[in-house]
Amino acid sequence: MTTIKAAVCHEFGQPLTVEEVQLRAPQMGEIEVCLSAVAVCHSDISFAEGAWGGSLPAVYGHEAAGHITAVGAGVTGLVKGDPVVVTLIRACGTCPSCSEGKPTICGTPYDGTKGPLSTLDGGPLDQAMACGAFAEKVVVDQSQVVKISEDIPMEAASLIACGVITGIGAVVNAAQIRAGQDVVVIGAGGVGLNAIQGARIAGARRIVAVDMSEEKLEIAKEFGATDGILATDKKPFVQAHRAMGRGADAVIVTVGAIPAYDTAPRYLAPGGKVIMVGMPHSGEKSSYEPVILAAIGQGMQGSKMGDVVIKRDIPWMVDLYQQGRLKLDELISGRWSLDQINEAIADTKTGSAKRNVIIFNR
Ligand SMILES: [Zn+2]
Ligand SMILES: [Zn+2]
């Protein structure tokens, strides 16, 4: 057991408490990582607000990077000292989804309350999203970790763990956009900007950003959007058709807002598909007209974590960053200490397009 500092949620909707907790040593197939950086993601905020349920007390945080400090038995290809990205994609490797090469939808459940964390007095403490990375150290399964190059800054690397793979993967893996196709990205926040740069990397012709904020549309253009349309305008999908000269081959919905889902199919070209990435609160419903989708071969498809295979996709993203083709530093809007986590969360909630990162100073 090690005593570490972590930001704990004791009650939904209340500020997190930075306190000492216990972390047990890595067991079979597990790795201990001392974190250098963890970004604040909107999913952490939704969980902390109680939008998706879950046990309390809990430690959130799932977008992290650091160095391996210990490995359990049966770990292969990773050793103490390796720089790594830590993700929430825990994959058993043997269920039907994993066997088909789809680790992001692994069917083996994980109970974080039986994980490596406990309160100082030995009580249960949920390792939320199989990570619990709002903490100085994590113990995670080896499937969640990818070794990366030594020379990428840790704060940039941390972003790859969630927002970057989710956005780029939605375009490249889920929509399978190829050069010359047209893409609409609804929401130019952390995931949206990465969907936009994913479309740029994939060679899309028109990349249309749709957002409620003029300021975010400007930032979207820096990441590769060719056009920006205000979601608050009357019939933004008509304007998008005008900009593209046709409908989109893919519409990537990166926000959890129901109106965005309701209108998303209206941006499509015949044969196009909506990629559903943004996560509304549990129980919320969207409606669409099935006859239109059926008549012109359109589709709607969910995409979890960009459908990535982390050991395949994260190293190429690191490489693109090092070549100057993937923007990561530009995604960071603020740097905070763990003690300032509630301020970092409050800043993220203001709707800033970019990421706030907790930096661990040693
Ligand atoms: Zn996330
Ligand atoms: Zn599995």
CSV table of N, CA, C and O in Angstrom, one decimal, residues 203-294:
chain,number,residue,atom,x,y,z
A,203,GLY,N,-7.6,14.1,-45.1
A,203,GLY,CA,-7.6,14.7,-46.5
A,203,GLY,C,-9.0,15.1,-46.9
A,203,GLY,O,-9.3,15.1,-48.1
A,204,ALA,N,-9.9,15.4,-45.9
A,204,ALA,CA,-11.3,15.8,-46.3
A,204,ALA,C,-11.2,17.1,-47.1
A,204,ALA,O,-10.3,17.9,-47.0
A,205,ARG,N,-12.3,17.2,-48.0
A,205,ARG,CA,-12.3,18.4,-48.9
A,205,ARG,C,-12.9,19.6,-48.1
A,205,ARG,O,-12.2,20.5,-47.8
A,206,ARG,N,-14.1,19.5,-47.7
A,206,ARG,CA,-14.7,20.6,-46.8
A,206,ARG,C,-14.9,20.0,-45.4
A,206,ARG,O,-15.3,18.9,-45.2
A,207,ILE,N,-14.5,20.8,-44.4
A,207,ILE,CA,-14.6,20.5,-43.0
A,207,ILE,C,-15.4,21.6,-42.4
A,207,ILE,O,-14.9,22.7,-42.2
A,208,VAL,N,-16.7,21.3,-42.1
A,208,VAL,CA,-17.6,22.4,-41.6
A,208,VAL,C,-17.8,22.2,-40.1
A,208,VAL,O,-18.3,21.2,-39.6
A,209,ALA,N,-17.4,23.3,-39.4
A,209,ALA,CA,-17.6,23.3,-37.9
A,209,ALA,C,-18.9,23.9,-37.6
A,209,ALA,O,-19.2,25.0,-38.2
A,210,VAL,N,-19.7,23.4,-36.7
A,210,VAL,CA,-21.0,24.0,-36.3
A,210,VAL,C,-20.9,24.1,-34.7
A,210,VAL,O,-20.6,23.1,-34.0
A,211,ASP,N,-21.1,25.3,-34.3
A,211,ASP,CA,-21.0,25.6,-32.8
A,211,ASP,C,-21.8,26.8,-32.4
A,211,ASP,O,-22.2,27.6,-33.3
A,212,MET,N,-22.1,26.9,-31.1
A,212,MET,CA,-22.9,28.0,-30.7
A,212,MET,C,-22.1,29.3,-30.5
A,212,MET,O,-22.7,30.3,-30.3
A,213,SER,N,-20.8,29.1,-30.5
A,213,SER,CA,-19.9,30.2,-30.2
A,213,SER,C,-19.0,30.6,-31.4
A,213,SER,O,-18.3,29.8,-32.0
A,214,GLU,N,-19.1,31.9,-31.7
A,214,GLU,CA,-18.3,32.5,-32.8
A,214,GLU,C,-16.8,32.2,-32.5
A,214,GLU,O,-16.0,31.9,-33.4
A,215,GLU,N,-16.4,32.4,-31.2
A,215,GLU,CA,-15.0,32.3,-30.8
A,215,GLU,C,-14.5,30.9,-31.1
A,215,GLU,O,-13.4,30.7,-31.6
A,216,LYS,N,-15.4,29.9,-30.8
A,216,LYS,CA,-15.0,28.5,-31.0
A,216,LYS,C,-14.9,28.2,-32.5
A,216,LYS,O,-14.0,27.4,-32.9
A,217,LEU,N,-15.7,28.8,-33.3
A,217,LEU,CA,-15.6,28.6,-34.7
A,217,LEU,C,-14.3,29.2,-35.3
A,217,LEU,O,-13.7,28.6,-36.2
A,218,GLU,N,-13.8,30.3,-34.7
A,218,GLU,CA,-12.5,30.8,-35.1
A,218,GLU,C,-11.4,29.8,-34.8
A,218,GLU,O,-10.5,29.6,-35.6
A,219,ILE,N,-11.5,29.3,-33.6
A,219,ILE,CA,-10.4,28.3,-33.1
A,219,ILE,C,-10.5,27.1,-34.1
A,219,ILE,O,-9.5,26.5,-34.5
A,220,ALA,N,-11.7,26.7,-34.4
A,220,ALA,CA,-11.9,25.5,-35.3
A,220,ALA,C,-11.2,25.7,-36.6
A,220,ALA,O,-10.6,24.7,-37.1
A,221,LYS,N,-11.2,26.9,-37.1
A,221,LYS,CA,-10.5,27.2,-38.4
A,221,LYS,C,-9.0,27.0,-38.2
A,221,LYS,O,-8.3,26.5,-39.1
A,222,GLU,N,-8.4,27.3,-37.0
A,222,GLU,CA,-7.0,27.1,-36.8
A,222,GLU,C,-6.7,25.5,-36.8
A,222,GLU,O,-5.6,25.1,-37.1
A,223,PHE,N,-7.7,24.7,-36.5
A,223,PHE,CA,-7.4,23.3,-36.4
A,223,PHE,C,-7.8,22.6,-37.8
A,223,PHE,O,-7.7,21.4,-37.9
A,224,GLY,N,-8.3,23.4,-38.8
A,224,GLY,CA,-8.5,22.8,-40.1
A,224,GLY,C,-9.9,22.9,-40.6
A,224,GLY,O,-10.1,22.5,-41.8
A,225,ALA,N,-10.8,23.5,-39.9
A,225,ALA,CA,-12.2,23.7,-40.4
A,225,ALA,C,-12.1,24.7,-41.6
A,225,ALA,O,-11.4,25.7,-41.5
A,226,THR,N,-12.8,24.4,-42.7
A,226,THR,CA,-12.8,25.3,-43.9
A,226,THR,C,-13.9,26.2,-43.8
A,226,THR,O,-13.9,27.3,-44.4
A,227,ASP,N,-15.0,25.9,-43.0
A,227,ASP,CA,-16.2,26.7,-42.8
A,227,ASP,C,-16.6,26.6,-41.4
A,227,ASP,O,-16.5,25.6,-40.7
A,228,GLY,N,-17.2,27.7,-40.9
A,228,GLY,CA,-17.8,27.7,-39.6
A,228,GLY,C,-19.2,28.2,-39.6
A,228,GLY,O,-19.5,29.2,-40.3
A,229,ILE,N,-20.2,27.5,-39.0
A,229,ILE,CA,-21.6,27.9,-39.0
A,229,ILE,C,-22.1,27.9,-37.6
A,229,ILE,O,-21.9,27.0,-36.8
A,230,LEU,N,-22.8,29.0,-37.3
A,230,LEU,CA,-23.3,29.2,-35.9
A,230,LEU,C,-24.6,28.2,-35.8
A,230,LEU,O,-25.5,28.3,-36.6
A,231,ALA,N,-24.5,27.4,-34.7
A,231,ALA,CA,-25.7,26.5,-34.5
A,231,ALA,C,-26.9,27.2,-34.2
A,231,ALA,O,-28.0,26.7,-34.3
A,232,THR,N,-26.8,28.5,-33.7
A,232,THR,CA,-28.0,29.3,-33.3
A,232,THR,C,-28.6,29.9,-34.6
A,232,THR,O,-29.7,30.5,-34.4
A,233,ASP,N,-28.0,29.9,-35.7
A,233,ASP,CA,-28.6,30.4,-36.9
A,233,ASP,C,-29.8,29.6,-37.3
A,233,ASP,O,-29.9,28.4,-36.9
A,234,LYS,N,-30.7,30.2,-38.1
A,234,LYS,CA,-31.8,29.4,-38.6
A,234,LYS,C,-31.4,28.4,-39.6
A,234,LYS,O,-30.6,28.7,-40.5
A,235,LYS,N,-31.8,27.1,-39.4
A,235,LYS,CA,-31.4,26.0,-40.3
A,235,LYS,C,-29.9,26.0,-40.6
A,235,LYS,O,-29.5,26.2,-41.8
A,236,PRO,N,-29.0,25.8,-39.7
A,236,PRO,CA,-27.6,25.7,-40.0
A,236,PRO,C,-27.3,24.6,-41.0
A,236,PRO,O,-26.3,24.8,-41.7
A,237,PHE,N,-28.1,23.6,-41.1
A,237,PHE,CA,-27.8,22.5,-42.0
A,237,PHE,C,-28.0,22.9,-43.5
A,237,PHE,O,-27.3,22.4,-44.4
A,238,VAL,N,-28.9,23.9,-43.7
A,238,VAL,CA,-29.0,24.4,-45.0
A,238,VAL,C,-27.8,25.2,-45.4
A,238,VAL,O,-27.3,25.0,-46.5
A,239,GLN,N,-27.2,26.0,-44.5
A,239,GLN,CA,-26.0,26.7,-44.8
A,239,GLN,C,-24.8,25.7,-45.0
A,239,GLN,O,-24.0,26.0,-45.8
A,240,ALA,N,-24.8,24.6,-44.3
A,240,ALA,CA,-23.8,23.6,-44.4
A,240,ALA,C,-23.8,23.0,-45.8
A,240,ALA,O,-22.8,22.8,-46.5
A,241,HIS,N,-25.0,22.7,-46.3
A,241,HIS,CA,-25.2,22.1,-47.6
A,241,HIS,C,-24.7,23.1,-48.7
A,241,HIS,O,-24.0,22.7,-49.6
A,242,ARG,N,-25.0,24.4,-48.4
A,242,ARG,CA,-24.5,25.4,-49.3
A,242,ARG,C,-23.0,25.5,-49.4
A,242,ARG,O,-22.4,25.5,-50.4
A,243,ALA,N,-22.4,25.4,-48.2
A,243,ALA,CA,-20.9,25.5,-48.2
A,243,ALA,C,-20.3,24.3,-48.9
A,243,ALA,O,-19.2,24.5,-49.5
A,244,MET,N,-20.8,23.1,-48.7
A,244,MET,CA,-20.2,21.9,-49.3
A,244,MET,C,-20.7,21.7,-50.7
A,244,MET,O,-20.1,20.9,-51.4
A,245,GLY,N,-21.8,22.4,-51.1
A,245,GLY,CA,-22.3,22.1,-52.4
A,245,GLY,C,-23.1,20.8,-52.5
A,245,GLY,O,-23.6,20.4,-53.5
A,246,ARG,N,-23.2,20.2,-51.3
A,246,ARG,CA,-23.9,18.9,-51.2
A,246,ARG,C,-24.0,18.5,-49.7
A,246,ARG,O,-23.7,19.4,-48.9
A,247,GLY,N,-24.5,17.4,-49.4
A,247,GLY,CA,-24.5,17.0,-48.0
A,247,GLY,C,-23.2,16.4,-47.6
A,247,GLY,O,-22.3,16.2,-48.4
A,248,ALA,N,-23.1,16.0,-46.3
A,248,ALA,CA,-21.8,15.5,-45.8
A,248,ALA,C,-21.7,14.0,-45.9
A,248,ALA,O,-22.7,13.3,-45.8
A,249,ASP,N,-20.5,13.5,-46.1
A,249,ASP,CA,-20.3,12.1,-46.0
A,249,ASP,C,-20.4,11.6,-44.6
A,249,ASP,O,-20.8,10.4,-44.3
A,250,ALA,N,-20.0,12.4,-43.7
A,250,ALA,CA,-20.1,12.1,-42.3
A,250,ALA,C,-20.4,13.3,-41.4
A,250,ALA,O,-19.8,14.4,-41.7
A,251,VAL,N,-21.3,13.2,-40.5
A,251,VAL,CA,-21.5,14.2,-39.5
A,251,VAL,C,-21.0,13.7,-38.1
A,251,VAL,O,-21.5,12.6,-37.7
A,252,ILE,N,-20.1,14.3,-37.5
A,252,ILE,CA,-19.6,13.9,-36.2
A,252,ILE,C,-20.2,14.7,-35.1
A,252,ILE,O,-19.9,15.9,-35.1
A,253,VAL,N,-21.1,14.1,-34.3
A,253,VAL,CA,-21.7,14.9,-33.2
A,253,VAL,C,-20.8,14.7,-32.0
A,253,VAL,O,-20.7,13.6,-31.4
A,254,THR,N,-20.2,15.8,-31.6
A,254,THR,CA,-19.2,15.7,-30.5
A,254,THR,C,-19.8,16.3,-29.2
A,254,THR,O,-19.1,16.4,-28.2
A,255,VAL,N,-21.0,16.8,-29.2
A,255,VAL,CA,-21.6,17.3,-28.0
A,255,VAL,C,-22.8,16.4,-27.5
A,255,VAL,O,-23.3,15.7,-28.3
A,256,GLY,N,-23.1,16.5,-26.3
A,256,GLY,CA,-24.2,15.7,-25.7
A,256,GLY,C,-25.6,16.4,-25.8
A,256,GLY,O,-26.5,15.9,-25.1
A,257,ALA,N,-25.7,17.4,-26.6
A,257,ALA,CA,-27.0,18.2,-26.6
A,257,ALA,C,-28.0,17.5,-27.5
A,257,ALA,O,-27.6,17.2,-28.7
A,258,ILE,N,-29.2,17.3,-27.0
A,258,ILE,CA,-30.2,16.6,-27.8
A,258,ILE,C,-30.6,17.4,-29.1
A,258,ILE,O,-30.7,16.7,-30.2
A,259,PRO,N,-30.7,18.7,-29.1
A,259,PRO,CA,-30.9,19.4,-30.4
A,259,PRO,C,-29.9,19.0,-31.5
A,259,PRO,O,-30.2,19.0,-32.7
A,260,ALA,N,-28.7,18.9,-31.1
A,260,ALA,CA,-27.6,18.5,-32.0
A,260,ALA,C,-27.9,17.2,-32.6
A,260,ALA,O,-27.7,17.0,-33.9
A,261,TYR,N,-28.3,16.2,-31.8
A,261,TYR,CA,-28.6,14.9,-32.3
A,261,TYR,C,-29.9,14.9,-33.2
A,261,TYR,O,-29.9,14.2,-34.2
A,262,ASP,N,-30.9,15.7,-32.8
A,262,ASP,CA,-32.1,15.7,-33.6
A,262,ASP,C,-31.9,16.2,-35.0
A,262,ASP,O,-32.5,15.8,-36.0
A,263,THR,N,-31.0,17.2,-35.2
A,263,THR,CA,-30.7,17.8,-36.5
A,263,THR,C,-29.6,17.1,-37.3
A,263,THR,O,-29.5,17.3,-38.5
A,264,ALA,N,-28.8,16.3,-36.6
A,264,ALA,CA,-27.6,15.8,-37.3
A,264,ALA,C,-27.8,15.1,-38.6
A,264,ALA,O,-27.1,15.4,-39.6
A,265,PRO,N,-28.9,14.3,-38.8
A,265,PRO,CA,-29.1,13.6,-40.1
A,265,PRO,C,-29.3,14.6,-41.2
A,265,PRO,O,-29.1,14.2,-42.4
A,266,ARG,N,-29.8,15.8,-40.9
A,266,ARG,CA,-30.2,16.7,-41.9
A,266,ARG,C,-29.0,17.3,-42.7
A,266,ARG,O,-29.1,17.9,-43.7
A,267,TYR,N,-27.8,17.1,-42.1
A,267,TYR,CA,-26.6,17.6,-42.8
A,267,TYR,C,-26.1,16.6,-43.8
A,267,TYR,O,-25.1,16.9,-44.6
A,268,LEU,N,-26.6,15.4,-43.8
A,268,LEU,CA,-26.0,14.3,-44.6
A,268,LEU,C,-26.3,14.3,-46.1
A,268,LEU,O,-27.4,14.7,-46.5
A,269,ALA,N,-25.3,13.8,-46.8
A,269,ALA,CA,-25.6,13.5,-48.3
A,269,ALA,C,-26.2,12.1,-48.3
A,269,ALA,O,-26.1,11.3,-47.3
A,270,PRO,N,-26.8,11.7,-49.4
A,270,PRO,CA,-27.3,10.3,-49.5
A,270,PRO,C,-26.1,9.4,-49.3
A,270,PRO,O,-25.0,9.6,-49.7
A,271,GLY,N,-26.3,8.3,-48.5
A,271,GLY,CA,-25.3,7.4,-48.2
A,271,GLY,C,-24.4,7.8,-47.0
A,271,GLY,O,-23.5,7.0,-46.6
A,272,GLY,N,-24.6,9.0,-46.5
A,272,GLY,CA,-23.7,9.5,-45.4
A,272,GLY,C,-24.1,8.9,-44.1
A,272,GLY,O,-25.2,8.3,-43.9
A,273,LYS,N,-23.3,9.1,-43.1
A,273,LYS,CA,-23.7,8.6,-41.8
A,273,LYS,C,-23.3,9.6,-40.6
A,273,LYS,O,-22.4,10.3,-40.7
A,274,VAL,N,-24.2,9.5,-39.6
A,274,VAL,CA,-23.9,10.3,-38.4
A,274,VAL,C,-23.1,9.5,-37.5
A,274,VAL,O,-23.4,8.3,-37.2
A,275,ILE,N,-22.0,10.0,-37.0
A,275,ILE,CA,-21.2,9.3,-36.0
A,275,ILE,C,-21.5,10.0,-34.6
A,275,ILE,O,-21.3,11.2,-34.4
A,276,MET,N,-22.0,9.1,-33.7
A,276,MET,CA,-22.5,9.6,-32.4
A,276,MET,C,-21.4,9.5,-31.4
A,276,MET,O,-21.1,8.4,-31.0
A,277,VAL,N,-20.9,10.6,-31.0
A,277,VAL,CA,-19.7,10.6,-30.0
A,277,VAL,C,-20.1,11.3,-28.7
A,277,VAL,O,-19.9,10.7,-27.6
A,278,GLY,N,-20.8,12.4,-28.8
A,278,GLY,CA,-21.2,13.2,-27.6
A,278,GLY,C,-22.2,12.4,-26.8
A,278,GLY,O,-23.0,11.7,-27.3
A,279,MET,N,-22.1,12.4,-25.5
A,279,MET,CA,-22.9,11.6,-24.6
A,279,MET,C,-23.9,12.4,-23.8
A,279,MET,O,-23.5,13.1,-22.8
A,280,PRO,N,-25.2,12.4,-24.2
A,280,PRO,CA,-26.2,13.1,-23.4
A,280,PRO,C,-26.4,12.4,-22.1
A,280,PRO,O,-25.9,11.3,-21.9
A,281,HIS,N,-27.1,13.0,-21.1
A,281,HIS,CA,-27.4,12.4,-19.8
A,281,HIS,C,-28.2,11.1,-20.1
A,281,HIS,O,-29.0,11.0,-21.0
A,282,SER,N,-28.1,10.1,-19.2
A,282,SER,CA,-28.9,8.9,-19.3
A,282,SER,C,-30.3,9.2,-19.3
A,282,SER,O,-30.8,10.1,-18.5
A,283,GLY,N,-31.1,8.6,-20.1
A,283,GLY,CA,-32.6,8.8,-20.2
A,283,GLY,C,-33.0,9.8,-21.2
A,283,GLY,O,-34.2,9.8,-21.6
A,284,GLU,N,-32.1,10.6,-21.7
A,284,GLU,CA,-32.5,11.6,-22.7
A,284,GLU,C,-32.7,11.0,-24.1
A,284,GLU,O,-32.0,10.0,-24.4
A,285,LYS,N,-33.7,11.4,-24.8
A,285,LYS,CA,-34.1,10.8,-26.1
A,285,LYS,C,-34.0,11.8,-27.3
A,285,LYS,O,-34.2,13.0,-27.1
A,286,SER,N,-33.6,11.3,-28.4
A,286,SER,CA,-33.6,12.1,-29.6
A,286,SER,C,-34.5,11.5,-30.7
A,286,SER,O,-34.8,10.3,-30.6
A,287,SER,N,-35.1,12.3,-31.6
A,287,SER,CA,-35.9,11.7,-32.6
A,287,SER,C,-35.4,12.1,-34.0
A,287,SER,O,-34.8,13.1,-34.2
A,288,TYR,N,-35.7,11.2,-35.0
A,288,TYR,CA,-35.3,11.5,-36.4
A,288,TYR,C,-36.3,10.8,-37.2
A,288,TYR,O,-37.2,10.0,-36.7
A,289,GLU,N,-36.2,11.0,-38.5
A,289,GLU,CA,-37.2,10.4,-39.4
A,289,GLU,C,-36.6,9.2,-40.1
A,289,GLU,O,-35.9,9.3,-41.1
A,290,PRO,N,-37.0,8.0,-39.6
A,290,PRO,CA,-36.3,6.8,-40.2
A,290,PRO,C,-36.5,6.6,-41.7
A,290,PRO,O,-35.7,6.1,-42.4
A,291,VAL,N,-37.7,7.1,-42.2
A,291,VAL,CA,-38.0,6.9,-43.6
A,291,VAL,C,-36.9,7.5,-44.5
A,291,VAL,O,-36.5,7.0,-45.5
A,292,ILE,N,-36.4,8.7,-44.1
A,292,ILE,CA,-35.4,9.4,-44.9
A,292,ILE,C,-34.1,8.6,-44.9
A,292,ILE,O,-33.5,8.4,-45.9
A,293,LEU,N,-33.7,8.1,-43.7
A,293,LEU,CA,-32.5,7.4,-43.6
A,293,LEU,C,-32.6,6.1,-44.4
A,293,LEU,O,-31.6,5.7,-45.2
A,294,ALA,N,-33.7,5.4,-44.3
A,294,ALA,CA,-33.9,4.2,-45.1
A,294,ALA,C,-33.9,4.4,-46.6
A,294,ALA,O,-33.3,3.6,-47.3
